mmCIF file of C-alpha atoms (C1' of nucleotides) in Angstrom:
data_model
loop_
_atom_site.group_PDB
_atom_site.id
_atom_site.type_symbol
_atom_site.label_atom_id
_atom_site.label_comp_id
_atom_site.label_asym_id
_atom_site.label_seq_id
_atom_site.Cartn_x
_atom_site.Cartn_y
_atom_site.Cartn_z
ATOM 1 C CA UNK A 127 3.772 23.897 18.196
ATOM 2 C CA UNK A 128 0.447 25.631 16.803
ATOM 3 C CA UNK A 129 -1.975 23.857 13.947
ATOM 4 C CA UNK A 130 -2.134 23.792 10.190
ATOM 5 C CA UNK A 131 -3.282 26.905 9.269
ATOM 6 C CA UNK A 132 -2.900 28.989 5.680
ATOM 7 C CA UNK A 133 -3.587 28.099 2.409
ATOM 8 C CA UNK A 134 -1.340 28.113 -0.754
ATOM 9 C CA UNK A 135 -1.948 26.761 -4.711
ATOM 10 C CA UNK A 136 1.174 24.908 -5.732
ATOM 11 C CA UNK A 137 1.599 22.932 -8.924
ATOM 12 C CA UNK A 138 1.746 19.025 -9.039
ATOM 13 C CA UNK A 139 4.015 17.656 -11.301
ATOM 14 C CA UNK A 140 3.981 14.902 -14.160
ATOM 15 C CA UNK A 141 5.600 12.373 -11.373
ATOM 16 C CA UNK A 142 2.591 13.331 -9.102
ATOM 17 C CA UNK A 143 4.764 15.271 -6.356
ATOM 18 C CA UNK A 144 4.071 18.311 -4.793
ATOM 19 C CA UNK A 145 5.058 20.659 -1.881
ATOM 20 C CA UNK A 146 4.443 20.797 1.701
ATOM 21 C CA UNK A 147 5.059 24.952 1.872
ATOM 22 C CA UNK A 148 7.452 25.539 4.081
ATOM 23 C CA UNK A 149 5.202 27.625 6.761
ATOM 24 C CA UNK A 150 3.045 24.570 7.140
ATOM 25 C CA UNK A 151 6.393 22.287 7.688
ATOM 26 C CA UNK A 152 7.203 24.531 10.180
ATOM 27 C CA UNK A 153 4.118 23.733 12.189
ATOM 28 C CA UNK A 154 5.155 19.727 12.311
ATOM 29 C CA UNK A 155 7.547 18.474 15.590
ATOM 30 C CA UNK A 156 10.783 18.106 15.099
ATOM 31 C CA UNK A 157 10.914 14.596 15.081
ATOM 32 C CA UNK A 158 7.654 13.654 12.486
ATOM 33 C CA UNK A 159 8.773 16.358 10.030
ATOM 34 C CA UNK A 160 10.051 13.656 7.532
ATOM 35 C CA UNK A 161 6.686 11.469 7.008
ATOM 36 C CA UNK A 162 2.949 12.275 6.244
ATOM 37 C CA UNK A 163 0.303 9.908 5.963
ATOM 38 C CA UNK A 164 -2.065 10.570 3.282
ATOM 39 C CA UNK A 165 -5.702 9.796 2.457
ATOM 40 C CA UNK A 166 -8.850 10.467 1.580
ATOM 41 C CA UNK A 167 -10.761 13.187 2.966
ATOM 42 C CA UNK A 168 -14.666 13.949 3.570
ATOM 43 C CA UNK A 169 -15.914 16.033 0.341
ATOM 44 C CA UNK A 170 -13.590 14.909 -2.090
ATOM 45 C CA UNK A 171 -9.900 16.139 -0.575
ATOM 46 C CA UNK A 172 -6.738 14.570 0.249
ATOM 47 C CA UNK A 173 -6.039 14.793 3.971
ATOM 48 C CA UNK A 174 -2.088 14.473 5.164
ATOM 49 C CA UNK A 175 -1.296 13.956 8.478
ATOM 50 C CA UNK A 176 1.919 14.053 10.302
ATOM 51 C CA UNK A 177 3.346 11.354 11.674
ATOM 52 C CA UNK A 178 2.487 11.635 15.014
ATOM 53 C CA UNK A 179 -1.078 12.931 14.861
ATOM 54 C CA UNK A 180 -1.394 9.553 12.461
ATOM 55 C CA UNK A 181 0.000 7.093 15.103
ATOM 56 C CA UNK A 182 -2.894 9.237 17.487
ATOM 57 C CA UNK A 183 -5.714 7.763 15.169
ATOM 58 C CA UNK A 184 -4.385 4.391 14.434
ATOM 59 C CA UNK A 185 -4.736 4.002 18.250
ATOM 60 C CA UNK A 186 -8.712 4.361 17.948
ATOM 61 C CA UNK A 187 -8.349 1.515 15.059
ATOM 62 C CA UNK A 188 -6.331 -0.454 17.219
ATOM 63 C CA UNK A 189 -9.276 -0.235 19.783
ATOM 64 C CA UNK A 190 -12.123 -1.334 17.348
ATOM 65 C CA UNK A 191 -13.226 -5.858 17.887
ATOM 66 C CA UNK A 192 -11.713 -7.042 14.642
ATOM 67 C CA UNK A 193 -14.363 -9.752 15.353
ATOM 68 C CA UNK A 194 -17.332 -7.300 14.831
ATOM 69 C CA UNK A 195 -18.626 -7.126 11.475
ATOM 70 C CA UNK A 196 -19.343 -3.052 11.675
ATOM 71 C CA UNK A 197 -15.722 -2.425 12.873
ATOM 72 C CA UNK A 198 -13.851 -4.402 10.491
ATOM 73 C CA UNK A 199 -16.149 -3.040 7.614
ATOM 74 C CA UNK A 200 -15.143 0.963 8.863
ATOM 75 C CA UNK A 201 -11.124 -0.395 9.473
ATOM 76 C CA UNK A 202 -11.491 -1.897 5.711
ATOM 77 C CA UNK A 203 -12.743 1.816 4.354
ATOM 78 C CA UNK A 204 -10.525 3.599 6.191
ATOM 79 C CA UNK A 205 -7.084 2.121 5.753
ATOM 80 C CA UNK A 206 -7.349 1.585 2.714
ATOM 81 C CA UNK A 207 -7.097 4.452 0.860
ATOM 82 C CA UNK A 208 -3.621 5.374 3.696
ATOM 83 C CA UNK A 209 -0.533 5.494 2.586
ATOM 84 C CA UNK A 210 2.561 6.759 4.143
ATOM 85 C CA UNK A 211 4.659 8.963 2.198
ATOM 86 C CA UNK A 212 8.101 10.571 3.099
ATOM 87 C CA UNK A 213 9.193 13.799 2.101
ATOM 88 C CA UNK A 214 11.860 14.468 -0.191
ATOM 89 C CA UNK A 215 14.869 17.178 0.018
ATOM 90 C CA UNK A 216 12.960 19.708 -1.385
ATOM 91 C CA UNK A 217 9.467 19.233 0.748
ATOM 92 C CA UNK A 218 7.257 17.662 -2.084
ATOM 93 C CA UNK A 219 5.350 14.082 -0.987
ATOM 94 C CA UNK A 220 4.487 12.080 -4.243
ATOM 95 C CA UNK A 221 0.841 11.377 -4.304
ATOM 96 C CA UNK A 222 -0.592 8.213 -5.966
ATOM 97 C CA UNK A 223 -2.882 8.602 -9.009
ATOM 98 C CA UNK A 224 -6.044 6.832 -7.157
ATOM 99 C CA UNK A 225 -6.048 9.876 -4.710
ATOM 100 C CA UNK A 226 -4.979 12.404 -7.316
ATOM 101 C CA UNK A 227 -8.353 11.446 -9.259
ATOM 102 C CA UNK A 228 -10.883 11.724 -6.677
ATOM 103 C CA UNK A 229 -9.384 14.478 -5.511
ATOM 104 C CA UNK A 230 -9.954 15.590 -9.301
ATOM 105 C CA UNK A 231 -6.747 17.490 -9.137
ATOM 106 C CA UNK A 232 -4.999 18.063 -11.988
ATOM 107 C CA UNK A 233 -1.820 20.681 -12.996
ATOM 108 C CA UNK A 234 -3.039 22.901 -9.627
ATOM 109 C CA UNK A 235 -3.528 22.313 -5.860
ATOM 110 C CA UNK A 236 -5.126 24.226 -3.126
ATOM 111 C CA UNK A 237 -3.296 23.036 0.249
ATOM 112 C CA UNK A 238 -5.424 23.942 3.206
ATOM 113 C CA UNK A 239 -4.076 23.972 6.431
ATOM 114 C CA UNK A 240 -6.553 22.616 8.874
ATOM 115 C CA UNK A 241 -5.313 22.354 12.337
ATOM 116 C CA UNK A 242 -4.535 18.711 12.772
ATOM 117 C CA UNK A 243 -3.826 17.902 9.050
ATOM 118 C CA UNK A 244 -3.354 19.775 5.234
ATOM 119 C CA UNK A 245 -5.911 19.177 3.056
ATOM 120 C CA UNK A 246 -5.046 18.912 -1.009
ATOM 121 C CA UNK A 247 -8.078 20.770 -3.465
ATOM 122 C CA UNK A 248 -8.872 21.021 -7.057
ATOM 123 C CA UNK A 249 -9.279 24.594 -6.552
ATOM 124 C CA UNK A 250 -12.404 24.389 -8.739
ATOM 125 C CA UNK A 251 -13.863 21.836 -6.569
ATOM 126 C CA UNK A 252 -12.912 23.900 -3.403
ATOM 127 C CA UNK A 253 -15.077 26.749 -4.988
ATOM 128 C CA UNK A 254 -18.382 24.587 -5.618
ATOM 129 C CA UNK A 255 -17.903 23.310 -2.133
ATOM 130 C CA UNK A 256 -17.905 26.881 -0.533
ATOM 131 C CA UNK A 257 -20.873 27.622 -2.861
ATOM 132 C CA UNK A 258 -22.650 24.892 -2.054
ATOM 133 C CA UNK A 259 -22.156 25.017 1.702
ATOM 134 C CA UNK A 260 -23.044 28.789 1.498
ATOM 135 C CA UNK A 261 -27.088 27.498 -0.600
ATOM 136 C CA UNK A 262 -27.012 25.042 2.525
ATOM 137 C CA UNK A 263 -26.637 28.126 5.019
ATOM 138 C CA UNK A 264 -29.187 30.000 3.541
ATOM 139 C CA UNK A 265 -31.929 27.766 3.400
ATOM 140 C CA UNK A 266 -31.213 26.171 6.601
ATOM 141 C CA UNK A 267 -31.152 30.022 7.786
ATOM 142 C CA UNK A 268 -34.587 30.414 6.243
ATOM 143 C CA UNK A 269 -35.835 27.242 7.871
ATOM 144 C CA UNK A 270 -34.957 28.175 11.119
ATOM 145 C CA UNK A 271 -34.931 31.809 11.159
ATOM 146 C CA UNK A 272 -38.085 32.611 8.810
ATOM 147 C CA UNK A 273 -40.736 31.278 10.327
ATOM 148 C CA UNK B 22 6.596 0.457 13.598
ATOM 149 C CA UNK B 23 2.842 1.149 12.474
ATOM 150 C CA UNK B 24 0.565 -1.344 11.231
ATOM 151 C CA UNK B 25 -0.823 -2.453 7.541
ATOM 152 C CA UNK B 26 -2.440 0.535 5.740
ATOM 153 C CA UNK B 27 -3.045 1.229 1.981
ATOM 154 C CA UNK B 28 -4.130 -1.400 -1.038
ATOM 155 C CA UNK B 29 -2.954 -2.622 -4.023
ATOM 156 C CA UNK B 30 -3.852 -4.380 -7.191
ATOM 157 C CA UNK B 31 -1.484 -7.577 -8.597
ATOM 158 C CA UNK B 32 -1.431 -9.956 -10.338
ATOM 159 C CA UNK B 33 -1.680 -13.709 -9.336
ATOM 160 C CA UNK B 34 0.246 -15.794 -12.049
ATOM 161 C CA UNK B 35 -0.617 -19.203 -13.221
ATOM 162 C CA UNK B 36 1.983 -20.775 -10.178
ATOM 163 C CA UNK B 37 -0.601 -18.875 -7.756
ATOM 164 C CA UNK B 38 2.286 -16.655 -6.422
ATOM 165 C CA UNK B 39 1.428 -13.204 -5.451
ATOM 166 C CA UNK B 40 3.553 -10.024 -4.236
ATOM 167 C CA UNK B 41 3.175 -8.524 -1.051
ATOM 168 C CA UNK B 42 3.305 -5.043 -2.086
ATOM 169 C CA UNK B 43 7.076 -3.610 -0.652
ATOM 170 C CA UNK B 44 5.224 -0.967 1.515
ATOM 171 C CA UNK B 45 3.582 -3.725 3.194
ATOM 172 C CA UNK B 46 6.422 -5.627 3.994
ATOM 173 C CA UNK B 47 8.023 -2.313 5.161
ATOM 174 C CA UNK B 48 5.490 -2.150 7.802
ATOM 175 C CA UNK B 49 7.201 -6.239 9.699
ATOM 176 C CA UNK B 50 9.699 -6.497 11.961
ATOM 177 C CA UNK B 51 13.145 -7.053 10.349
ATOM 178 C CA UNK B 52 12.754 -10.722 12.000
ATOM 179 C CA UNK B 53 9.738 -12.149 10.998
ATOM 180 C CA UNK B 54 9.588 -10.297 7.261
ATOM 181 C CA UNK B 55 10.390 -13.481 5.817
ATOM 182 C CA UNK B 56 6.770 -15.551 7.176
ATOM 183 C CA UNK B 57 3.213 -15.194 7.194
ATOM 184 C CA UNK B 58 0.364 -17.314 8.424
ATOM 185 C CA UNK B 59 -2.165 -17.436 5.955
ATOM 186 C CA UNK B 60 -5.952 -17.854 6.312
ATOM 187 C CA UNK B 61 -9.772 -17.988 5.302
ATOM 188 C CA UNK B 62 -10.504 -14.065 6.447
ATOM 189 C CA UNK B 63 -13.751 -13.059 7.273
ATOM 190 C CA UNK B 64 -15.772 -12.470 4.443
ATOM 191 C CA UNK B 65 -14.775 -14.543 1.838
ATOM 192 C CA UNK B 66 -10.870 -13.218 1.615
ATOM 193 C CA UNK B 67 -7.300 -14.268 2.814
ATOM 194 C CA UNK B 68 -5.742 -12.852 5.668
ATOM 195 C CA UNK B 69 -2.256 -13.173 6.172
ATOM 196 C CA UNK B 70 -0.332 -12.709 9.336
ATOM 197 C CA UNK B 71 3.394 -11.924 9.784
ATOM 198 C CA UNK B 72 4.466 -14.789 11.723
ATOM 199 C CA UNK B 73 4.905 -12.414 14.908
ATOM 200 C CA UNK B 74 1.595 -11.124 14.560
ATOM 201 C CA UNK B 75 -0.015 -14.772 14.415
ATOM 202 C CA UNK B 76 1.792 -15.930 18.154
ATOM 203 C CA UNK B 77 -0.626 -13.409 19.151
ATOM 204 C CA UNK B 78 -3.405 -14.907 17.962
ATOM 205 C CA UNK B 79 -2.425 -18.138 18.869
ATOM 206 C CA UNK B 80 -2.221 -16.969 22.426
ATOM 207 C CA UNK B 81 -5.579 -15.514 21.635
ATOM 208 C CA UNK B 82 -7.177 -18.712 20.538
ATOM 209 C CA UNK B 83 -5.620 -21.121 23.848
ATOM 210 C CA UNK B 84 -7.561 -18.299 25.909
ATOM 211 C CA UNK B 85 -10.973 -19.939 23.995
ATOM 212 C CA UNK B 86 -12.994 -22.342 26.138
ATOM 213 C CA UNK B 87 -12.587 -25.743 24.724
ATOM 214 C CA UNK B 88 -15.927 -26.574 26.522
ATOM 215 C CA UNK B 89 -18.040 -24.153 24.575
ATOM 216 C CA UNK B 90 -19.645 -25.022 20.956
ATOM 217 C CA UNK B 91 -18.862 -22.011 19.703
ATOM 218 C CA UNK B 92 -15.598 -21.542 21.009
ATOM 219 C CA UNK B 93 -14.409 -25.087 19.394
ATOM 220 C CA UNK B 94 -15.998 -24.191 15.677
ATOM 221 C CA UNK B 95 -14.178 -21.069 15.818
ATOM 222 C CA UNK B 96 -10.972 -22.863 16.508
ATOM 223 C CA UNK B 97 -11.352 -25.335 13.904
ATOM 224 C CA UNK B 98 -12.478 -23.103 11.133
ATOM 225 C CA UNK B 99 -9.666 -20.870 11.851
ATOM 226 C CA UNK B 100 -6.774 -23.361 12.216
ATOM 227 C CA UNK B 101 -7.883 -25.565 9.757
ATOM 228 C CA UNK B 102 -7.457 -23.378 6.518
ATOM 229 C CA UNK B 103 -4.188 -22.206 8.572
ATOM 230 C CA UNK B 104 -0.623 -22.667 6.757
ATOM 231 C CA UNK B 105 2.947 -21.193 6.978
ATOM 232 C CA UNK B 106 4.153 -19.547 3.465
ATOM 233 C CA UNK B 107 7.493 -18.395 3.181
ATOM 234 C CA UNK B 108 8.511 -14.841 1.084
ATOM 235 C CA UNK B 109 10.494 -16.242 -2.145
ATOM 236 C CA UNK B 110 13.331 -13.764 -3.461
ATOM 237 C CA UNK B 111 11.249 -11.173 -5.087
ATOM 238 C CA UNK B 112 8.239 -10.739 -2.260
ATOM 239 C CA UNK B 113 5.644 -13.123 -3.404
ATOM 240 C CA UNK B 114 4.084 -15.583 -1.443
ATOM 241 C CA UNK B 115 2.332 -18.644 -2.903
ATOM 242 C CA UNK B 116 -1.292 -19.182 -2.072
ATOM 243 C CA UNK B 117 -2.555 -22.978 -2.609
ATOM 244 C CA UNK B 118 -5.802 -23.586 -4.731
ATOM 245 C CA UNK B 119 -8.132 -24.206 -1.461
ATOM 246 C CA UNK B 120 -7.396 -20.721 -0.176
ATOM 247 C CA UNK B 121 -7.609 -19.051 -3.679
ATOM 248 C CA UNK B 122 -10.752 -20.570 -4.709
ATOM 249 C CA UNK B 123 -12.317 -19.976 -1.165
ATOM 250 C CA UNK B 124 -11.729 -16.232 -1.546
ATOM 251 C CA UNK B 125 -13.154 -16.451 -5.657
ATOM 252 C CA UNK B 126 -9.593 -15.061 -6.943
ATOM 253 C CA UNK B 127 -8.789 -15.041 -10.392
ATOM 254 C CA UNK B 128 -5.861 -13.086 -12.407
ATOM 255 C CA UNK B 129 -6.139 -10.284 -10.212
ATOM 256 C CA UNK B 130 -6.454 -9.359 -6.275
ATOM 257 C CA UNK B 131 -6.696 -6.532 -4.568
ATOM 258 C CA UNK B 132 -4.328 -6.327 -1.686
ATOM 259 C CA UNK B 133 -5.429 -4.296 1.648
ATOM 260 C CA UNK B 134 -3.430 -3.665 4.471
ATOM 261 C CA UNK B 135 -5.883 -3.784 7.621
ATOM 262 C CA UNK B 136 -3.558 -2.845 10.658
ATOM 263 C CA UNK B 137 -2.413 -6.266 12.077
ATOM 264 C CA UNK B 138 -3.040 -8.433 8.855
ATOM 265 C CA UNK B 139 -3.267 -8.419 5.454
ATOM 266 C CA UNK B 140 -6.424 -9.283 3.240
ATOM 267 C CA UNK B 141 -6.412 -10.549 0.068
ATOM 268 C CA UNK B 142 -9.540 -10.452 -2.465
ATOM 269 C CA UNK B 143 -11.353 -10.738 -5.438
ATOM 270 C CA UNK B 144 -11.501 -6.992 -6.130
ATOM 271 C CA UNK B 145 -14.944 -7.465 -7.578
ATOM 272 C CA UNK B 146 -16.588 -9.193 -4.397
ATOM 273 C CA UNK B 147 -15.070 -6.330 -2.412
ATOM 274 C CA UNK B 148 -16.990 -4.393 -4.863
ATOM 275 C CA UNK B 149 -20.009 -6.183 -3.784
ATOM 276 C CA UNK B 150 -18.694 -6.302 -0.419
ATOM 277 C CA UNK B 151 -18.935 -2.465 0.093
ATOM 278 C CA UNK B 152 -21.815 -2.272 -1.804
ATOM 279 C CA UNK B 153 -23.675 -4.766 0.702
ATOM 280 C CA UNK B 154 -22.597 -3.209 3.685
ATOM 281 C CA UNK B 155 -25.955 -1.363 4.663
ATOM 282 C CA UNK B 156 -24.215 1.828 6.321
ATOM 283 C CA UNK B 157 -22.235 4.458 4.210
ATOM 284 C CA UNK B 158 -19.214 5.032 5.567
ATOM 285 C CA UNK B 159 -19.631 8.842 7.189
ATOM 286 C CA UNK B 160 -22.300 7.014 9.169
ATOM 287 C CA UNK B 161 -20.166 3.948 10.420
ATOM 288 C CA UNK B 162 -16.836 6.437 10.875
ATOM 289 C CA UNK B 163 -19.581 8.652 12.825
ATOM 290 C CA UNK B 164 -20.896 5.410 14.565
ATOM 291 C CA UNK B 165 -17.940 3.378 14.891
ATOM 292 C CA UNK B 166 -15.773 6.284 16.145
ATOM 293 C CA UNK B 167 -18.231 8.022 17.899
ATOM 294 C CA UNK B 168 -18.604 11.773 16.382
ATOM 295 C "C1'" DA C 84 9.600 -50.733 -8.163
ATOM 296 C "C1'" DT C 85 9.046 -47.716 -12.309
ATOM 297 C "C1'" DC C 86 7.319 -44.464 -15.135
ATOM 298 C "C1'" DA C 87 4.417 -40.495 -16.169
ATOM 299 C "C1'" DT C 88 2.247 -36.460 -14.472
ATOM 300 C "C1'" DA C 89 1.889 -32.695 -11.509
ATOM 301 C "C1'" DT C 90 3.600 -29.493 -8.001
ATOM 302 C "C1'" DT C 91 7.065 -26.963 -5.821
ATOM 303 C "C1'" DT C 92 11.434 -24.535 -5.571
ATOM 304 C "C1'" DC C 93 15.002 -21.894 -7.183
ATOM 305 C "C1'" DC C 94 16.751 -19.357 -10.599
ATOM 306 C "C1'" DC C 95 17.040 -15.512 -14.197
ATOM 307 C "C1'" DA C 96 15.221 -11.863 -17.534
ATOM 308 C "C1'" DC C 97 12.246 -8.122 -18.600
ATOM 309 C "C1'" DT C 98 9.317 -3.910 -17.826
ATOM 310 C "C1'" DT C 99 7.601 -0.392 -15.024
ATOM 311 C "C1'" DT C 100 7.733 2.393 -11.191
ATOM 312 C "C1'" DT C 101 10.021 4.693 -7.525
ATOM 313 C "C1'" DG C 102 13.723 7.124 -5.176
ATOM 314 C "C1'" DC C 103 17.515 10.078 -5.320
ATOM 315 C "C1'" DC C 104 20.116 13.704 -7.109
ATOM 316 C "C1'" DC C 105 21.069 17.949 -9.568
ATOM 317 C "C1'" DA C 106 19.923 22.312 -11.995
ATOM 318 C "C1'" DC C 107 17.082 26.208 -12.740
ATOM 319 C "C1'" DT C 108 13.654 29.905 -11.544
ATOM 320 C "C1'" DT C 109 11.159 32.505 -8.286
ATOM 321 C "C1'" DT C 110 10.400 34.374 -3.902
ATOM 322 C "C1'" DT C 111 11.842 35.814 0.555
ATOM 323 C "C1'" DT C 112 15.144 37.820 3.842
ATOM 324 C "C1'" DC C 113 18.626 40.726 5.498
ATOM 325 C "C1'" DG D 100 20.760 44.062 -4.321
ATOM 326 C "C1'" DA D 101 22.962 39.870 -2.834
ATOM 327 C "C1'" DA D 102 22.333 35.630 -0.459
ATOM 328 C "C1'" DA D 103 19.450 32.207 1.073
ATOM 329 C "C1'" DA D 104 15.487 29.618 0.916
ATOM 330 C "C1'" DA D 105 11.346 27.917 -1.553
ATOM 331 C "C1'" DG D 106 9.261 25.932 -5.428
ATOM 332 C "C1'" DT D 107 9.577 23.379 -10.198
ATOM 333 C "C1'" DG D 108 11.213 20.131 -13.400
ATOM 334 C "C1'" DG D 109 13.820 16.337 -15.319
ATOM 335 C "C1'" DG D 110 17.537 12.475 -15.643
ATOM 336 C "C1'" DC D 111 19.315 8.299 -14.059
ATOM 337 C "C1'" DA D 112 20.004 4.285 -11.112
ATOM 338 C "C1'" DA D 113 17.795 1.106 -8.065
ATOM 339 C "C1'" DA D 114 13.970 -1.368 -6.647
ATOM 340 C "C1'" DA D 115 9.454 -3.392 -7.347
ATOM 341 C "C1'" DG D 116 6.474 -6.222 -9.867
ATOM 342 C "C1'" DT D 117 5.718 -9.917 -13.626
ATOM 343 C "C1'" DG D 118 6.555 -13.982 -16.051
ATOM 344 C "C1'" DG D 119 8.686 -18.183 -17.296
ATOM 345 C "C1'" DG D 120 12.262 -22.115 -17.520
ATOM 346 C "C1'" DA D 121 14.649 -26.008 -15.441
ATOM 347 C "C1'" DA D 122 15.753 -28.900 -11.511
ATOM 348 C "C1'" DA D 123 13.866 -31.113 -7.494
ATOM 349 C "C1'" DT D 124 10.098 -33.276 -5.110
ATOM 350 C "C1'" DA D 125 5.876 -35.426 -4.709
ATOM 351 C "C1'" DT D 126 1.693 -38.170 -6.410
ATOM 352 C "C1'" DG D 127 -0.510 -41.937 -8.526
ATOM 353 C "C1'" DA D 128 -1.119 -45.657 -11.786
ATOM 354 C "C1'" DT D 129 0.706 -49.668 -13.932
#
DNA sequence: ATCATATTTCCCACTTTTGCCCACTTTTTC
DNA sequence: GAAAAAGTGGGCAAAAGTGGGAAATATGAT
């Protein structure tokens, strides 16, 4: 079974749900193909991850001293924005509004897929990202490059 | 079964009962859903166990050194705010005035699910909490889960 | 001991949200 | 071009969350 990859824009509905497309379903085992976990991403996203790949990083939490201030402070930022979600008949996961608004998402959704997880854009947001990166490549190219 | 993810805002009513969200309780074992341990937390909240989840820690605390200062205040401070609350019909558990003033709760609380336990807080000294915490959080996730 | 006050416990009622199902349109596939 | 699958939208029942009343239990003072 090969990564995420693709992207599509699909609509999100007044009850907050939208689909998984069905190429990116395909890419999930057999057995994890019902539940996502979803959360927030670096630079303003919504990351979903399968099942399994979930249970993969919840075994890194597990591993962190819930006695050490720094640990429990990262486990308290991390979970807490998680939240499993199972699909329904048709392939749509319901997303919360808290994650809906900093995604900034609203009527339209770019779905990324990203290897080990999808990623859910404001396809506006997506845009000034790419630009922004791209200012970031040129002056770092002129930094290192130009002399 | 995975641990406690995700958070929630409820209400506490003037009884000082308060809901453990159903996603939350989702996450127990069919046999001890019906307990929880409940605690002072780290950093001025409430942590609450399910009753499975606190044998462990029980186990954890006879493995202390009863000869060792620190070892004993830890005990103490732990057990001591330490009581068994029992899930009424609808979900809600009901936290005694000690607890709830310890953790500066009023009206509201935010509820986050932190793998093996569940915190309970004021949601604006998490607020402060977060704010106080001197990394940013792609530093500690860099830090903490090492790149 | 008795009464008054305060908790606690067990109900029930109400509102909002969620979950489940069905119907329709569009796209893909053969 | 027909059939199947994918994507979109909405209705309805069930569950979740909120609040409050009355009986039972405890607490404390007279």
């Amino acid at each position: 079974m090969s990564g995420f990859k693709g992207q599509a824009t699909y609509s999100i509905d007044a009850k907050g749900r939208i689909a998984v497309p069905a190429k990116m379903r395909a890419c999930m085992s057999t057995d994890a193909r019902e539940t996502f976990v979803i959360t927030r991403g670096f630079e303003e996203c919504i990351y979903a991850y399968p099942l399994d790949r979930w249970r993969d990083i919840e075994r890194e939490i597990e591993g962190l001293n819930p006695y050490n201030r720094q640990d429990r402070a990262f486990t308290r930022r991390f979970l807490r924005w998680a939240e499993e979600v199972v699909l329904d008949k048709k392939g749509r996961i319901a997303i919360h509004r808290p994650l809906i608004e900093y995604a900034g998402i609203n009527q339209n959704a770019l779905i990324l897929g990203s290897q080990r997880h999808i990623e859910f854009w404001d396809p506006q947001k997506f845009d000034e990202y790419l630009a922004a990166e791209e200012a970031d490549y040129e002056t770092l190219a002129t930094h290192v490059m130009g002399g």
